[in-house]
Short mmCIF file of C-alpha atoms in Angstrom, two decimals:
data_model
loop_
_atom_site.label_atom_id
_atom_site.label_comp_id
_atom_site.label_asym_id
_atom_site.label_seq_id
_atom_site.Cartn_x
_atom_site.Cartn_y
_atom_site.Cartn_z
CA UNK M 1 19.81 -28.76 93.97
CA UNK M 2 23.38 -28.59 92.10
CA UNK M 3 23.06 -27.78 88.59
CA UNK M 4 24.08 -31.35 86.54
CA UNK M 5 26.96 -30.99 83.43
CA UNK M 6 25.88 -33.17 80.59
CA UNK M 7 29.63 -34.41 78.96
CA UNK M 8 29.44 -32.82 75.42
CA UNK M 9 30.70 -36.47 74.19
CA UNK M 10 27.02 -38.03 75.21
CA UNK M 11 25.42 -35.91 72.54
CA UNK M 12 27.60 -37.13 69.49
CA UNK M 13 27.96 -40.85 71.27
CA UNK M 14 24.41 -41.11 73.05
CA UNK M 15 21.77 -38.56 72.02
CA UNK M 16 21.67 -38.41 68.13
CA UNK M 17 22.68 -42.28 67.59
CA UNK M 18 19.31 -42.90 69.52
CA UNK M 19 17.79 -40.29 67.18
CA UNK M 20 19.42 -41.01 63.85
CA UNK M 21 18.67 -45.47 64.87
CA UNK M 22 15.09 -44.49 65.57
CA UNK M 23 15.07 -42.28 62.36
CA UNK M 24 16.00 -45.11 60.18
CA UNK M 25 14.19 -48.19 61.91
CA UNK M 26 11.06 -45.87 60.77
CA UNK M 27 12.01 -45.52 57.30
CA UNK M 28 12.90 -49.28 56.64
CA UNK M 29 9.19 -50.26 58.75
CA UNK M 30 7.70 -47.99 56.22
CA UNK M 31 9.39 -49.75 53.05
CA UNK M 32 8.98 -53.15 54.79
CA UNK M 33 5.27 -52.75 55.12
CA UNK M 34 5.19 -51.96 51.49
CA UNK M 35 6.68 -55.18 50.54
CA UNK M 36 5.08 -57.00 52.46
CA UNK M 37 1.37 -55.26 52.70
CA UNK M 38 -1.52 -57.21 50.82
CA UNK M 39 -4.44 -54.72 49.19
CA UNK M 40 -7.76 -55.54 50.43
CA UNK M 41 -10.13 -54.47 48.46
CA UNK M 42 -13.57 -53.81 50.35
CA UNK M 43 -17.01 -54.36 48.21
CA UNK M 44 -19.16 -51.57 47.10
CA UNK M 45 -22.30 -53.39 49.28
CA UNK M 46 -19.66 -53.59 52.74
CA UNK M 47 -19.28 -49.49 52.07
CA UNK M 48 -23.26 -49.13 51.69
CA UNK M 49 -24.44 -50.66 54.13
CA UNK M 50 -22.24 -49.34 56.85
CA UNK M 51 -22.61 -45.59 55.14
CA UNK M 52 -26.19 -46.58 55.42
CA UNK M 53 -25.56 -47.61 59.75
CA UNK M 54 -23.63 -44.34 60.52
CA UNK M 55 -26.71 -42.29 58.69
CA UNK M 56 -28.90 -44.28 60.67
CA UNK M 57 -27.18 -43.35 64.17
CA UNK M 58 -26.94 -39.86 62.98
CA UNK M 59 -30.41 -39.62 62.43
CA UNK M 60 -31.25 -41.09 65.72
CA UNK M 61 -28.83 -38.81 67.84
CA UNK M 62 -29.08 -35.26 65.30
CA UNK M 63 -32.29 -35.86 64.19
CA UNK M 64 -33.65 -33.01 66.72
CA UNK M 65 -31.92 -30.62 64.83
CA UNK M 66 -34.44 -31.39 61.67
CA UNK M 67 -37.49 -30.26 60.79
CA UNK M 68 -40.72 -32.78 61.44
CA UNK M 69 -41.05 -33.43 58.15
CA UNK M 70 -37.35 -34.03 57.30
CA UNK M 71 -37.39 -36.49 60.06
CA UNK M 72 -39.63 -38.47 59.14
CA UNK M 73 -39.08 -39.02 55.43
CA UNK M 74 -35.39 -40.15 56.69
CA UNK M 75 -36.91 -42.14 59.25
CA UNK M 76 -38.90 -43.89 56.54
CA UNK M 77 -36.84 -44.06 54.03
CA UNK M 78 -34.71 -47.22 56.50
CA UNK M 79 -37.56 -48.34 58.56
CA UNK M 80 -40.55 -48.56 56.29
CA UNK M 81 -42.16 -52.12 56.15
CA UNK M 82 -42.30 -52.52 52.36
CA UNK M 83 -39.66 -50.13 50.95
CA UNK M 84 -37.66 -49.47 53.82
CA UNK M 85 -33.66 -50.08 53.44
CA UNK M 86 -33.53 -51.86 56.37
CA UNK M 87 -36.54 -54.39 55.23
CA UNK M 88 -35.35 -54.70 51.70
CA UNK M 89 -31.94 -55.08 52.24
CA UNK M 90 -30.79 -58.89 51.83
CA UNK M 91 -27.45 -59.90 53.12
CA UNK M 92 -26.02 -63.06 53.71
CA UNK M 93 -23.29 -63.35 56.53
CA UNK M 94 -19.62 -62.07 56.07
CA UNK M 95 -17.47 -65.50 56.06
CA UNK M 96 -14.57 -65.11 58.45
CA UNK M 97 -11.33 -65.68 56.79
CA UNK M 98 -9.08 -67.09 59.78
CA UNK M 99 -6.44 -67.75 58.13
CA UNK M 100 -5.99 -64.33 56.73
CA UNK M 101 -6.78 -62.80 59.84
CA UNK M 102 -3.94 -64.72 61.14
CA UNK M 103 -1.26 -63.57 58.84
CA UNK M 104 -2.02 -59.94 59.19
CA UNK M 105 -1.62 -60.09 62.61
CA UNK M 106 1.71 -62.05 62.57
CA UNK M 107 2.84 -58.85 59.54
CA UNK M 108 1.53 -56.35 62.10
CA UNK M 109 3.65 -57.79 65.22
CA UNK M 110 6.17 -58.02 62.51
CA UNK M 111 6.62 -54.84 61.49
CA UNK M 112 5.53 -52.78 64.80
CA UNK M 113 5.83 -54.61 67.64
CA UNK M 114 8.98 -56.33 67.09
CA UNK M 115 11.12 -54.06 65.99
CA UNK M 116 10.24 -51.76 69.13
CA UNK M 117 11.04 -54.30 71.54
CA UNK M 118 14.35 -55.41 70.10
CA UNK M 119 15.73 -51.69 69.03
CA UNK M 120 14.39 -50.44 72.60
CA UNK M 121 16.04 -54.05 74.54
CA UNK M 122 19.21 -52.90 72.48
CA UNK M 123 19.27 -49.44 73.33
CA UNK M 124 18.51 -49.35 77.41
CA UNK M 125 21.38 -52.37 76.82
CA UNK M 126 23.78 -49.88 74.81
CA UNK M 127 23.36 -46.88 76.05
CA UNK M 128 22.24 -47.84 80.09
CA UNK M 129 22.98 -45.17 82.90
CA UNK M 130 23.45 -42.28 80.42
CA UNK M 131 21.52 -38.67 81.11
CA UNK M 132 20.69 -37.51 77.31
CA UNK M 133 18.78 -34.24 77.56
CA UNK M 134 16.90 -31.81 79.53
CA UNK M 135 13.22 -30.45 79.40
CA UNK M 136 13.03 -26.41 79.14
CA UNK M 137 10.36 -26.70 81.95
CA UNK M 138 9.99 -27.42 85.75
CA UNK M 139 8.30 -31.04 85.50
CA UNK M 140 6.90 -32.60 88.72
CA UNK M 141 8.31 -35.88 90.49
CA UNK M 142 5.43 -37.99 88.91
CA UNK M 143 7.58 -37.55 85.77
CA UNK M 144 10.87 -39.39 87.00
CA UNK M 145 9.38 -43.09 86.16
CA UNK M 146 8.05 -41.90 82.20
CA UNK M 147 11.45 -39.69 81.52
CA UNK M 148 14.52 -41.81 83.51
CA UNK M 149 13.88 -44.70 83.22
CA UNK M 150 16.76 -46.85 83.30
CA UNK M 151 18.61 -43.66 86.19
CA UNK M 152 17.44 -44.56 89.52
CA UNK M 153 18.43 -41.18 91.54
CA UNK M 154 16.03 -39.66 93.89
CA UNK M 155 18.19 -36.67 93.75
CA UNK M 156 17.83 -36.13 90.16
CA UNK M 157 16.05 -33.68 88.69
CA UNK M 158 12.69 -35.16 87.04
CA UNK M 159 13.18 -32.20 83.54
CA UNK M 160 16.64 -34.33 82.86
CA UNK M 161 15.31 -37.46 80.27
CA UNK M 162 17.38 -40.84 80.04
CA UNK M 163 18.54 -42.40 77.24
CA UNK M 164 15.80 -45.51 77.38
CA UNK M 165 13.02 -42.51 77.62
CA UNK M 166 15.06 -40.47 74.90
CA UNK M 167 14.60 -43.28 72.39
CA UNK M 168 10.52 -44.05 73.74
CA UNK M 169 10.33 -39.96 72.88
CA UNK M 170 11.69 -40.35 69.64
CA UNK M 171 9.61 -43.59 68.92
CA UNK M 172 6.20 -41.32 69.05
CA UNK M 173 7.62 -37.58 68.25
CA UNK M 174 9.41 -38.28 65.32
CA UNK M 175 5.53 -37.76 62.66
CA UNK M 176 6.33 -34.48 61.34
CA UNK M 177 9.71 -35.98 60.18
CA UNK M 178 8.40 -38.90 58.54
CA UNK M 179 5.78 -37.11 57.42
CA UNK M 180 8.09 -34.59 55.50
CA UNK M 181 10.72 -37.74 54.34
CA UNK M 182 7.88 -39.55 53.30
CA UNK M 183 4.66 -38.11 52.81
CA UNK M 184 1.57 -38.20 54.34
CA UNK M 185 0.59 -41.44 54.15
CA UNK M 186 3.10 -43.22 55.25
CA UNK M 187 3.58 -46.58 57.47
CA UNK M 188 6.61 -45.63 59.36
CA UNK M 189 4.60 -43.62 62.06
CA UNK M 190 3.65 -46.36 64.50
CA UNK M 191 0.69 -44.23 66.36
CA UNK M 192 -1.14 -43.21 62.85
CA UNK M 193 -0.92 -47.15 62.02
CA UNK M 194 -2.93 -47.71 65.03
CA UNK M 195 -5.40 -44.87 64.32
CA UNK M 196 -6.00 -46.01 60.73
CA UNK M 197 -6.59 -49.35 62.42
CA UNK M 198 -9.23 -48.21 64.56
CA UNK M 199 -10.61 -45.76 61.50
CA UNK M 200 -10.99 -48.89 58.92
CA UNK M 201 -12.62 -51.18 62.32
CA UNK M 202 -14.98 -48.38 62.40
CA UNK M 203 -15.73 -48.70 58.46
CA UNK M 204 -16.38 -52.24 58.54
CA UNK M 205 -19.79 -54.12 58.93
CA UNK M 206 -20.25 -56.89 61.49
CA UNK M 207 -19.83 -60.39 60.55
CA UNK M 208 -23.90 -60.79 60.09
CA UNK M 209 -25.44 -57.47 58.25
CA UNK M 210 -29.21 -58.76 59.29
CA UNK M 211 -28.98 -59.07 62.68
CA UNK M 212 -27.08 -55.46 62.28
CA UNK M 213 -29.71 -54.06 60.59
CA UNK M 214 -32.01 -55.55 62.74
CA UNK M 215 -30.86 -54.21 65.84
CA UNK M 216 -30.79 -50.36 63.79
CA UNK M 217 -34.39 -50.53 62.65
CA UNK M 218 -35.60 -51.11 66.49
CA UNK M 219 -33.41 -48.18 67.89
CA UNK M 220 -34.68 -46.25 64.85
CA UNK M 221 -38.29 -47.24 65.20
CA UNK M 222 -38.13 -46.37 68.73
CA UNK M 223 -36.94 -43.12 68.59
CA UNK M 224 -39.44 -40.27 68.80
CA UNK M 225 -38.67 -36.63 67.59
CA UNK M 226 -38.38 -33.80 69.72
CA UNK M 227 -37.37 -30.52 68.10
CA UNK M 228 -34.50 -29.09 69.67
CA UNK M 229 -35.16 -25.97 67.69
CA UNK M 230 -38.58 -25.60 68.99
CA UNK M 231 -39.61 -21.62 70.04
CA UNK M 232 -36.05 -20.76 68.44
CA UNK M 233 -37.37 -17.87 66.71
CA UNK M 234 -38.73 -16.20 69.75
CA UNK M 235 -35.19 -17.26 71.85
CA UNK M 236 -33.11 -15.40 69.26
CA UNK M 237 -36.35 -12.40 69.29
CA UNK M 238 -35.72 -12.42 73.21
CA UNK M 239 -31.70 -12.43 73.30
CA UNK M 240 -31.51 -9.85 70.45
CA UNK M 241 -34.28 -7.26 72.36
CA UNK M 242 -32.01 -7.92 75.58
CA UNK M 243 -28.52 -7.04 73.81
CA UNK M 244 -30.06 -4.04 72.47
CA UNK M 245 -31.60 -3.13 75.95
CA UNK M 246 -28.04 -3.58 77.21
CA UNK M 247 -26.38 -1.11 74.61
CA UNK M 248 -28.83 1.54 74.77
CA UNK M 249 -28.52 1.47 78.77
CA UNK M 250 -25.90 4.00 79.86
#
């Protein structure tokens, strides 16, 4: 396959403009969501009773690991009838605020999902047809559709990248940067927005903490313990008599 010559003018015209526009739309998301973000401030019952789930479904799925006794004063300190968190625990159900469920959706497609799609529209418009940069490794032809998208040649090499995948790169690769422009925590990275999405979901209780805690005192209740540390003393007796059969043996 003939070796492809990149014009030196794409990289001043084509390859950083797509890096330096993708640079800044970052920064200005992450001031934007500043403006523009509401605190929420969660209640000190919402963090204890789902601290309170996630030591429940450790228990159930670690609990092995404990001793008998350990287990069981765990176990009864959420399922036992009289003083049992589960059983004493009184909550009324979470009222659904639809309105402001609404308007943080509308900020989120706002600040992430628009932005993408009319930057990304503007580029593959812009800068169409151009070859920006090259992989420093062999890539296989199940690549072509991800990095040139936008270049249509069978005959092309599937390392070289378009300028539509160029800017798709730079969309997710550019953390570190924002990172060290910004700081950690910072809104401009669109993939650790998601994650601390799906982090805070995870931190949340359902909409009705009784029939939660419900359904976590019957997996709890039904869960029996089996030692997975049982005869561990002779194991380890047996491994370390074998390893010292093994150096002694010529």
């Amino acid at each position: 396959m003939t070796e492809l010559l990149i014009d030196p003018d794409i990289r001043v015209w084509v390859f950083l403009p797509i890096v330096l526009i993708t640079f800044l739309v970052g920064i200005v998301r992450h001031y934007v969501s500043i403006l523009i973000s509401t605190q929420k401030k969660a209640e000190i019952t919402q963090i204890q009773d789902s601290q309170a789930m996630i030591r429940a479904r450790l228990l159930r799925e670690n609990g092995k690991y404990l001793s008998a006794q350990s287990f069981s004063m765990r176990k009864n300190y959420f399922n036992n009838e009289e003083t049992g968190y589960f059983k004493t625990q009184k909550r009324a159900p979470v009222a659904q605020n639809s309105s402001a469920m609404l308007t943080d959706m509308v900020k989120g497609n706002f600040i992430n999902v628009l932005p993408m799609v009319v930057i990304g529209g503007w580029i593959n418009w812009m800068f169409s047809g151009f070859v920006t940069t090259k992989v420093p490794f062999p890539l296989t032809l199940r690549f072509k559709p991800m990095l040139q998208r936008g270049v249509e040649l069978a005959s092309l090499d599937a390392a070289w990248v378009s300028s539509a995948s160029w800017y798709f790169l730079n969309v997710f690769g550019l953390r570190s940067i924002y990172t060290l422009v910004l700081g950690e925590n910072n809104h401009a990275d669109q993939t650790q927005a998601q994650a601390d999405a799906m982090t805070g979901a995870a931190m949340t209780m359902p909409q009705d903490p009784k029939a939660a805690f419900k359904a976590e005192w019957e997996a709890l209740e039904i869960t029996e313990y089996q030692s997975a540390l049982k005869n561990i003393d002779a194991d380890m007796l047996t491994i370390a008599t074998g390893s010292a059969a093994e150096a002694k043996s010529p």
